[in-house]
Short mmCIF file of C-alpha atoms in Angstrom, two decimals:
data_model
loop_
_atom_site.label_atom_id
_atom_site.label_comp_id
_atom_site.label_asym_id
_atom_site.label_seq_id
_atom_site.Cartn_x
_atom_site.Cartn_y
_atom_site.Cartn_z
CA GLY A 1 101.96 157.69 78.87
CA THR A 2 105.14 156.22 80.26
CA TYR A 3 106.64 156.80 83.63
CA THR A 4 109.38 155.43 85.68
CA ILE A 5 109.33 154.04 89.34
CA GLY A 6 112.69 154.05 91.25
CA SER A 7 115.59 156.14 92.52
CA GLY A 8 115.96 159.21 89.95
CA GLY A 9 112.43 158.17 88.22
CA ASN A 10 109.13 160.06 88.20
CA TYR A 11 108.17 158.26 91.37
CA SER A 12 110.61 156.86 94.08
CA SER A 13 108.24 154.10 94.91
CA PHE A 14 105.23 152.01 93.83
CA ASN A 15 103.11 153.84 96.42
CA GLU A 16 104.07 157.14 95.27
CA ALA A 17 102.90 156.28 91.76
CA LEU A 18 99.62 154.81 93.13
CA ASP A 19 98.87 158.12 94.88
CA SER A 20 99.07 159.94 91.76
CA LEU A 21 96.68 157.36 89.91
CA HIS A 22 94.21 157.56 92.70
CA THR A 23 94.41 161.33 92.97
CA PHE A 24 94.35 162.30 89.28
CA GLY A 25 93.13 159.14 87.45
CA VAL A 26 94.41 158.41 83.79
CA SER A 27 93.12 160.01 80.49
CA GLY A 28 95.02 157.39 78.23
CA PRO A 29 97.09 154.12 78.57
CA VAL A 30 99.62 154.21 81.40
CA ILE A 31 102.95 152.23 81.73
CA PHE A 32 104.97 152.25 84.79
CA ASN A 33 108.57 151.09 83.92
CA VAL A 34 110.21 150.22 87.13
CA LEU A 35 113.94 150.61 87.47
CA SER A 36 116.09 147.70 88.62
CA GLY A 37 116.28 147.14 92.36
CA THR A 38 114.60 145.82 95.20
CA TYR A 39 111.30 147.52 96.60
CA THR A 40 110.00 146.62 99.99
CA GLU A 41 106.47 147.65 99.91
CA GLN A 42 102.86 146.52 100.35
CA ILE A 43 100.60 148.03 97.77
CA GLU A 44 97.05 148.25 97.55
CA ILE A 45 95.16 149.22 94.27
CA GLY A 46 91.48 150.27 94.81
CA SER A 47 89.07 151.39 92.23
CA ILE A 48 90.45 153.96 89.90
CA THR A 49 87.23 155.29 88.44
CA ASP A 50 88.70 158.40 86.38
CA GLY A 51 89.37 157.31 82.90
CA VAL A 52 90.51 153.51 83.37
CA SER A 53 89.09 151.13 80.63
CA ALA A 54 89.89 148.56 78.23
CA ALA A 55 91.82 151.21 76.09
CA ASN A 56 93.14 153.09 79.08
CA THR A 57 94.97 150.27 80.96
CA ILE A 58 97.58 150.55 83.70
CA THR A 59 100.73 148.43 83.39
CA PHE A 60 103.50 147.87 86.02
CA GLN A 61 106.75 146.22 84.55
CA SER A 62 110.53 146.15 84.85
CA GLN A 63 112.21 148.72 82.58
CA SER A 64 114.66 145.99 81.57
CA GLY A 65 112.02 143.36 80.70
CA THR A 66 113.78 141.02 82.92
CA ALA A 67 111.73 139.52 85.93
CA ALA A 68 114.99 139.09 88.22
CA ASP A 69 115.76 142.74 87.87
CA VAL A 70 112.97 144.09 89.95
CA THR A 71 111.92 142.58 93.23
CA LEU A 72 108.77 143.69 95.00
CA THR A 73 108.86 141.96 98.47
CA TYR A 74 106.85 142.28 101.82
CA ALA A 75 106.53 140.26 104.86
CA SER A 76 102.78 140.50 106.07
CA THR A 77 102.19 139.91 109.88
CA SER A 78 98.18 140.16 109.91
CA SER A 79 95.57 138.22 108.30
CA SER A 80 93.91 141.39 107.60
CA TYR A 81 96.64 142.91 105.41
CA ASN A 82 97.75 139.49 104.07
CA TRP A 83 99.21 140.44 100.62
CA VAL A 84 102.14 142.07 98.72
CA VAL A 85 99.99 143.34 96.18
CA ARG A 86 96.16 143.80 96.65
CA LEU A 87 93.58 144.51 93.87
CA ASP A 88 90.34 145.82 95.60
CA GLY A 89 88.16 146.49 92.85
CA ALA A 90 90.65 147.55 90.57
CA ASP A 91 90.25 147.05 86.93
CA TYR A 92 92.57 146.68 83.95
CA ILE A 93 95.63 146.60 85.83
CA THR A 94 98.84 144.37 84.46
CA PHE A 95 101.82 143.23 86.38
CA LYS A 96 104.42 142.01 84.03
CA ASN A 97 108.14 140.90 84.06
CA MET A 98 108.92 141.32 87.74
CA SER A 99 109.79 139.12 90.88
CA LEU A 100 107.29 139.38 93.79
CA SER A 101 107.85 137.59 96.84
CA ALA A 102 105.85 137.15 100.23
CA THR A 103 108.05 136.56 103.23
CA GLY A 104 105.70 136.64 106.17
CA ALA A 105 106.08 133.62 108.51
CA SER A 106 102.39 133.05 108.79
CA TYR A 107 100.70 135.31 106.11
CA ALA A 108 102.51 134.98 102.75
CA ARG A 109 100.10 136.00 99.76
CA VAL A 110 101.64 137.68 96.95
CA PHE A 111 98.55 138.81 95.11
CA ASP A 112 95.00 139.24 96.82
CA LEU A 113 91.96 139.92 94.35
CA SER A 114 88.80 141.12 95.85
CA GLY A 115 85.92 143.74 95.49
CA ASP A 116 84.95 142.85 91.78
CA ALA A 117 88.59 143.29 90.44
CA ASP A 118 88.11 142.52 86.85
CA ASN A 119 90.05 142.40 83.63
CA ASN A 120 93.42 142.05 85.18
CA THR A 121 96.52 140.38 83.99
CA ILE A 122 99.48 139.00 85.97
CA THR A 123 102.02 137.80 83.30
CA ASN A 124 105.47 136.64 83.01
CA ASN A 125 106.59 137.27 86.64
CA ILE A 126 108.52 135.08 89.20
CA LEU A 127 106.21 135.00 92.12
CA THR A 128 107.37 133.33 95.50
CA GLY A 129 105.64 132.17 98.54
CA LYS A 130 106.43 130.38 101.72
CA SER A 131 107.70 126.88 101.51
CA THR A 132 104.79 124.89 103.17
CA THR A 133 102.69 121.84 102.93
CA SER A 134 99.53 123.69 104.36
CA TYR A 135 96.38 124.21 102.40
CA TYR A 136 95.37 127.20 104.11
CA THR A 137 94.69 130.16 101.86
CA ASP A 138 97.10 132.27 104.00
CA TYR A 139 99.79 130.64 101.94
CA ALA A 140 98.14 131.10 98.52
CA ILE A 141 100.52 132.95 95.99
CA ILE A 142 97.47 134.28 94.24
CA ASN A 143 94.26 134.52 96.14
CA SER A 144 90.83 135.41 95.55
CA SER A 145 88.25 134.02 98.18
CA ASN A 146 84.46 134.35 97.71
CA ALA A 147 84.91 137.40 95.54
CA SER A 148 83.42 138.20 92.09
CA VAL A 149 86.66 138.40 90.02
CA ASP A 150 86.14 138.16 86.18
CA ASN A 151 88.40 138.22 83.20
CA ILE A 152 91.71 137.52 84.99
CA LEU A 153 94.61 136.26 82.80
CA ILE A 154 97.40 134.47 84.73
CA SER A 155 99.94 133.59 82.14
CA GLY A 156 103.77 132.83 81.82
CA ASN A 157 104.49 133.07 85.41
CA THR A 158 106.82 131.12 87.53
CA PHE A 159 105.37 130.04 90.82
CA ILE A 160 107.72 128.81 93.56
CA ASN A 161 106.59 127.42 97.00
CA GLY A 162 103.31 128.54 98.44
CA GLY A 163 100.74 126.22 99.91
CA THR A 164 98.55 126.96 96.84
CA GLY A 165 99.82 128.54 93.56
CA VAL A 166 96.44 130.02 92.18
CA TYR A 167 93.38 129.82 94.44
CA MET A 168 90.49 131.28 92.86
CA TRP A 169 87.01 130.95 94.58
CA GLY A 170 84.06 132.83 93.21
CA VAL A 171 81.04 134.12 95.16
CA SER A 172 78.79 131.05 95.16
CA SER A 173 77.48 128.20 93.06
CA THR A 174 74.86 130.76 91.57
CA THR A 175 77.27 133.53 91.02
CA LEU A 176 80.32 132.35 89.12
CA SER A 177 83.46 134.20 88.13
CA GLN A 178 83.81 134.46 84.39
CA ASN A 179 86.60 133.85 82.00
CA THR A 180 89.56 132.96 84.21
CA GLU A 181 92.50 131.71 82.26
CA VAL A 182 95.69 130.04 83.90
CA THR A 183 97.97 129.46 81.07
CA ASN A 184 101.68 128.75 80.21
CA ASN A 185 102.77 128.99 83.77
CA THR A 186 105.35 126.76 85.70
CA PHE A 187 104.42 125.73 89.16
CA THR A 188 107.10 124.35 91.48
CA ASP A 189 106.89 122.84 94.87
CA GLN A 190 103.39 123.86 95.95
CA GLY A 191 102.49 122.44 99.20
CA TYR A 192 98.91 121.14 98.54
CA TYR A 193 97.35 122.66 95.38
CA ALA A 194 99.25 124.09 92.19
CA VAL A 195 95.71 125.29 90.84
CA TYR A 196 92.54 125.28 92.78
CA LEU A 197 89.42 126.89 91.13
CA ARG A 198 85.88 126.87 92.50
CA ASP A 199 82.60 128.53 91.39
CA GLN A 200 83.87 129.47 87.88
CA ASP A 201 82.27 129.68 84.50
CA SER A 202 84.10 128.21 81.49
CA PRO A 203 87.72 128.72 83.07
CA VAL A 204 90.80 127.63 80.98
CA ILE A 205 93.74 125.79 82.67
CA SER A 206 96.17 125.14 79.78
CA ASP A 207 99.57 124.39 78.93
CA ASN A 208 100.86 124.50 82.38
CA ILE A 209 103.96 122.70 83.85
CA ILE A 210 103.37 121.57 87.41
CA THR A 211 106.15 119.80 89.41
CA SER A 212 107.05 118.59 92.82
CA SER A 213 110.48 117.83 93.81
CA ASP A 214 109.77 116.34 97.08
CA GLY A 215 106.23 114.74 96.30
CA SER A 216 104.53 117.03 98.84
CA LEU A 217 102.07 118.35 96.33
CA ASP A 218 98.67 116.78 96.70
CA TYR A 219 96.72 118.04 93.84
CA GLY A 220 98.03 119.16 90.47
CA ILE A 221 94.71 120.81 89.39
CA TYR A 222 91.54 120.78 91.47
CA ALA A 223 88.06 122.15 90.02
CA TYR A 224 85.00 122.35 92.12
CA GLY A 225 81.79 123.91 90.60
CA CYS A 226 83.28 124.94 87.38
CA ASP A 227 80.67 124.78 85.05
CA LYS A 228 79.92 125.12 81.22
CA GLY A 229 83.00 125.07 79.00
CA LEU A 230 85.72 124.04 81.53
CA GLU A 231 88.77 123.24 79.67
CA ILE A 232 91.87 121.60 81.24
CA LYS A 233 94.38 120.85 78.40
CA LYS A 234 98.12 120.34 77.61
CA ASN A 235 99.19 120.45 81.13
CA ARG A 236 102.25 118.41 82.19
CA ILE A 237 101.94 117.32 85.73
CA SER A 238 104.39 115.05 87.53
CA GLY A 239 106.03 114.44 91.03
CA ILE A 240 103.02 114.18 92.81
CA SER A 241 103.16 111.61 95.50
CA ASN A 242 99.93 109.91 97.01
CA GLY A 243 97.62 112.68 95.47
CA VAL A 244 95.76 113.44 92.45
CA GLY A 245 96.89 114.93 88.93
CA ILE A 246 93.56 116.54 88.05
CA GLN A 247 90.29 116.17 89.90
CA LEU A 248 86.84 117.57 89.31
CA GLU A 249 83.97 117.91 91.76
CA TYR A 250 80.29 118.93 90.78
CA CYS A 251 81.65 120.43 87.69
CA ASP A 252 78.49 120.52 85.04
CA GLY A 253 78.83 121.27 81.45
CA THR A 254 75.94 121.36 79.08
CA SER A 255 74.94 119.34 76.09
CA VAL A 256 76.04 122.57 74.08
CA SER A 257 78.86 123.50 76.38
CA THR A 258 80.65 120.51 77.54
CA GLY A 259 83.73 120.28 79.61
CA LEU A 260 86.93 118.97 78.34
CA ILE A 261 90.06 117.44 79.76
CA ALA A 262 92.43 116.60 76.95
CA ASN A 263 96.21 116.29 75.95
CA ASN A 264 97.43 116.14 79.53
CA PHE A 265 100.42 114.41 80.72
CA ILE A 266 99.89 113.11 84.19
CA GLN A 267 102.41 111.24 86.43
CA VAL A 268 101.50 110.50 90.08
CA ALA A 269 103.76 108.41 92.28
CA GLY A 270 102.97 106.94 95.69
CA THR A 271 102.20 103.73 97.05
CA SER A 272 99.04 104.25 99.22
CA TYR A 273 96.71 106.73 97.25
CA ALA A 274 97.87 107.63 93.66
CA ASN A 275 95.18 108.91 91.09
CA GLY A 276 95.55 110.37 87.71
CA ILE A 277 92.17 111.82 86.87
CA VAL A 278 89.36 111.76 89.37
CA LEU A 279 85.68 113.17 88.56
CA ASN A 280 82.85 113.07 91.20
CA TYR A 281 79.38 114.39 90.89
CA SER A 282 79.94 115.91 87.53
CA ASN A 283 78.01 115.94 84.19
CA TYR A 284 78.86 116.58 80.62
CA GLN A 285 82.61 116.00 80.66
CA ASN A 286 84.78 114.78 77.80
CA ILE A 287 87.95 112.91 78.77
CA TYR A 288 90.03 112.96 75.48
CA HIS A 289 93.50 112.10 74.62
CA ASN A 290 95.10 112.02 77.95
CA SER A 291 98.34 110.08 78.99
CA VAL A 292 98.40 108.97 82.51
CA ASN A 293 101.21 106.92 84.35
CA ILE A 294 101.17 105.80 87.83
CA PRO A 295 104.50 103.87 88.09
CA ALA A 296 104.60 103.11 91.89
CA SER A 297 103.39 99.86 93.18
CA SER A 298 100.09 100.08 94.78
CA THR A 299 96.96 97.85 94.71
CA THR A 300 94.58 101.21 95.22
CA SER A 301 96.07 103.26 92.63
CA ARG A 302 93.79 104.42 89.87
CA ALA A 303 94.72 106.06 86.53
CA PHE A 304 91.02 107.07 85.70
CA PHE A 305 88.56 107.24 88.68
CA TYR A 306 84.97 108.18 88.32
CA ASP A 307 83.26 107.81 91.59
CA ASN A 308 79.70 109.15 92.59
CA SER A 309 76.55 110.27 90.56
CA GLY A 310 76.71 112.60 87.54
CA GLY A 311 76.42 111.57 83.96
CA ASN A 312 77.26 112.25 80.32
CA ILE A 313 80.94 111.48 80.60
CA ASN A 314 82.76 110.38 77.38
CA VAL A 315 86.15 108.79 77.75
CA LYS A 316 88.07 108.36 74.50
CA ASN A 317 91.58 107.95 73.15
CA ASN A 318 93.24 107.96 76.68
CA ILE A 319 96.21 106.02 77.87
CA PHE A 320 95.60 104.99 81.27
CA ALA A 321 98.68 103.06 82.62
CA VAL A 322 99.48 101.51 86.15
CA PRO A 323 102.62 99.57 85.67
CA GLY A 324 103.04 99.55 89.23
CA GLY A 325 99.86 97.52 89.86
CA GLY A 326 96.32 99.14 90.58
CA TYR A 327 93.29 99.85 88.40
CA ALA A 328 93.74 101.41 85.13
CA TYR A 329 89.92 102.22 85.01
CA TYR A 330 87.81 102.42 88.11
CA ILE A 331 84.13 103.35 87.49
CA GLY A 332 82.00 103.62 90.75
CA THR A 333 78.85 104.93 88.86
CA PRO A 334 78.62 103.00 85.61
CA SER A 335 75.44 104.93 84.52
CA ALA A 336 77.66 108.06 84.28
CA ILE A 337 79.62 106.87 81.33
CA ALA A 338 77.98 107.85 78.16
CA SER A 339 80.63 106.43 75.94
CA SER A 340 84.19 104.99 76.36
CA ASP A 341 86.32 103.54 73.62
CA ASN A 342 89.70 103.57 71.86
CA ASN A 343 91.43 103.68 75.22
CA ASP A 344 94.68 101.88 76.34
CA LEU A 345 93.89 100.27 79.59
CA TYR A 346 97.12 98.74 81.13
CA THR A 347 98.15 97.72 84.49
CA THR A 348 100.33 94.70 85.82
CA GLY A 349 97.79 94.52 88.88
CA ASN A 350 95.30 91.90 89.36
CA TYR A 351 92.26 93.73 87.93
CA VAL A 352 92.50 96.14 84.81
CA ALA A 353 89.11 97.73 85.93
CA ARG A 354 86.41 98.07 88.36
CA TRP A 355 82.93 98.44 87.11
CA GLY A 356 80.29 99.37 89.74
CA SER A 357 80.77 96.58 92.42
CA ASN A 358 82.88 94.39 90.34
CA ASN A 359 86.49 93.89 89.99
CA LEU A 360 87.31 92.84 86.22
CA MET A 361 90.61 91.14 85.61
CA ASP A 362 91.02 91.97 81.80
CA LEU A 363 89.80 94.17 78.91
CA SER A 364 87.39 91.52 77.70
CA ALA A 365 85.78 91.30 81.02
CA LEU A 366 85.21 95.09 81.07
CA GLN A 367 83.84 95.00 77.39
CA SER A 368 81.33 92.37 78.73
CA ALA A 369 80.47 94.29 81.77
CA GLY A 370 79.76 97.62 80.16
CA GLY A 371 79.23 97.05 76.67
CA MET A 372 81.95 99.57 75.69
CA ASP A 373 85.51 99.78 74.71
CA ALA A 374 85.20 97.44 71.85
CA ASN A 375 88.10 99.36 70.17
CA SER A 376 90.14 99.59 73.27
CA VAL A 377 93.39 97.87 73.86
CA SER A 378 95.49 96.77 76.93
CA VAL A 379 99.23 97.14 76.21
CA ASN A 380 102.29 98.77 77.75
CA PRO A 381 102.40 102.10 76.29
CA ARG A 382 106.27 102.19 76.76
CA PHE A 383 106.63 105.66 77.84
CA THR A 384 109.96 107.65 77.29
CA SER A 385 110.25 107.84 81.17
CA ASP A 386 108.21 107.68 84.07
CA THR A 387 107.53 111.53 83.69
CA ASP A 388 107.98 112.02 80.02
CA LEU A 389 104.89 110.53 78.52
CA HIS A 390 105.69 110.68 74.89
CA THR A 391 105.63 107.21 73.20
CA THR A 392 106.48 105.72 69.64
CA THR A 393 105.04 102.17 70.24
CA THR A 394 103.24 100.90 67.25
CA TRP A 395 100.55 99.27 69.46
CA LEU A 396 99.03 102.59 69.99
CA ASP A 397 99.72 104.03 66.60
CA SER A 398 96.50 105.35 64.73
CA LEU A 399 94.32 103.34 66.98
CA GLY A 400 92.24 106.45 68.02
CA THR A 401 89.09 107.68 66.74
CA PRO A 402 88.69 111.30 65.31
CA LEU A 403 87.51 113.94 67.73
CA ALA A 404 86.34 117.25 66.42
CA THR A 405 87.16 119.09 69.66
CA VAL A 406 90.82 117.90 69.79
CA THR A 407 92.65 118.68 66.37
CA ASP A 408 96.19 118.72 67.72
CA ASP A 409 98.21 117.26 70.59
CA ILE A 410 100.10 118.21 73.73
CA ASP A 411 102.96 119.62 71.65
CA GLY A 412 100.76 121.62 69.26
CA ASP A 413 101.30 118.93 66.37
CA SER A 414 98.09 118.14 64.29
CA ARG A 415 96.23 114.99 64.89
CA ASP A 416 95.66 112.62 62.09
CA ALA A 417 92.27 113.41 60.66
CA ALA A 418 91.30 109.92 59.97
CA TYR A 419 93.46 107.65 62.46
CA PRO A 420 94.88 109.72 65.60
CA ASP A 421 97.03 108.18 67.84
CA ILE A 422 95.75 107.19 71.33
CA GLY A 423 97.28 109.25 74.12
CA ALA A 424 98.35 113.01 74.47
CA ASP A 425 101.09 112.74 71.77
CA GLU A 426 100.54 112.38 68.03
CA PHE A 427 103.62 110.32 67.22
CA THR A 428 105.27 108.33 64.47
CA ALA A 429 105.80 104.83 65.22
CA VAL A 430 109.11 103.30 65.37
CA GLY A 431 109.94 99.96 64.21
CA THR A 432 107.40 97.07 63.51
CA PRO A 433 106.24 93.91 65.36
CA LEU A 434 108.75 90.83 65.07
CA SER A 435 107.82 87.90 63.04
CA GLY A 436 110.26 85.35 61.71
CA THR A 437 113.68 84.22 62.53
CA TYR A 438 116.64 86.55 64.13
CA THR A 439 120.03 85.87 65.65
CA ILE A 440 121.29 86.75 68.96
CA GLY A 441 125.10 87.25 69.24
CA SER A 442 128.19 89.27 67.86
CA GLY A 443 127.26 90.17 64.30
CA GLY A 444 123.70 88.98 64.62
CA ASN A 445 120.30 90.86 64.83
CA TYR A 446 120.77 91.53 68.54
CA SER A 447 124.01 91.51 70.38
CA SER A 448 122.59 90.08 73.49
CA PHE A 449 119.37 88.56 75.01
CA ASN A 450 118.40 91.74 76.62
CA GLU A 451 118.63 93.72 73.43
CA ALA A 452 116.21 91.19 71.81
CA LEU A 453 113.98 91.43 74.67
CA ASP A 454 113.90 95.22 74.39
CA SER A 455 112.47 94.92 70.95
CA LEU A 456 109.85 92.11 71.92
CA HIS A 457 108.61 94.50 74.61
CA THR A 458 108.69 97.44 72.52
CA PHE A 459 107.32 96.04 69.27
CA GLY A 460 105.61 92.97 70.27
CA VAL A 461 105.06 90.18 67.58
CA SER A 462 102.85 89.63 64.44
CA GLY A 463 103.65 86.02 64.03
CA PRO A 464 106.04 83.16 65.29
CA VAL A 465 109.39 84.34 66.34
CA ILE A 466 112.48 82.28 66.61
CA PHE A 467 115.96 83.58 68.20
CA ASN A 468 118.93 81.40 66.93
CA VAL A 469 121.49 82.14 69.47
CA LEU A 470 124.95 82.18 68.03
CA SER A 471 127.64 80.17 69.85
CA GLY A 472 129.28 81.65 72.85
CA THR A 473 128.94 82.81 76.44
CA TYR A 474 126.36 85.39 77.44
CA THR A 475 126.71 86.69 80.82
CA GLU A 476 123.26 88.19 81.43
CA GLN A 477 120.19 88.43 83.69
#
């Protein structure tokens, strides 16, 4: 049944409620409604062997339903007890609609999962860690290190600070954790990783917003040894400086269970090392319908980078844009690319691509070198802004190829079944290419030279264009 935690409730504290759970077990589903207030406690939930099941779950939630009304906080001082909440072999536990914060100076995990803690849910909470740029797991907001943790759902939470937002590392490359889902969360100002998954079977990372106000975040999403049906889709990543939006290492799908990176917005700034999507030593991955923007000036930036070994990589319907200069497409191992087409490969740099050991100046050179990308283009995608990667440019409209595994876009809009758009957004093009004679000046088609140029850059031309300029003085650069 339902119980209350707090002054005047059934239990005065979380730990008092846990004492009852561990002593008596459960005979049905249990909900603990937590009364508004601040609770300074460290709690550890071990295996509750009496009665807990998929039907008899245990939920801790704010009574009001508002996360800010209940704060559970603790300052850990030891690496051996580094958590606010620890699930050690505990199953079917849910934490919902609360604020949890770790305030330790050197040890600041909010959740620690170990001992085969399975079928747990962390949802709609505000989770706050230490402000740091360290990658040490002592500062991971949700941590599971070298542990078999299956069927965990991390959804709808707000992550603030922490070295890493979600750090989940399975037992080994041969003993993978199953069915980890990280969905619909907002990650703000993590110091190193927003999401780090390792040794996972078919994890899903989707619909998350990842931002960094100071650019200190190094990796938006990092997956290592995540095999079979890995899915990374509909994430919006921005604010990384000199880092990587999404990186895969040793992630192996199969011919029947292929990994999918699709419908992501990725913006990475930085002038020395800025990469959108990076893959190494990976097999059977489909890179479909992503929009990548690297706006800063750097000759070493790469919107898409496949480096070493691996194979059966398919790259289709992506926008890889480097308006600050650098490589749109950098393939260190050409044999790894099984197919590549219907992409927009755009850069203002000297080389649009690298194929093996060769720098290639333009799209035609890439087509010759790789024998692929026959239907790809190289145009400025005209994103709404550096971080908002929607577009309405006619030059990408309906130029994709239909893909059975991607039937909608980043916003949930349906893809055109026959002629989808290139990039993460399915859009309606605005305007048409210019052709013919136009006037510039008061009462003309365009009031100024710059207004005319905006149309040229946005829509391009489909025939010869003449701008007749009306008599007058134009003070413009």
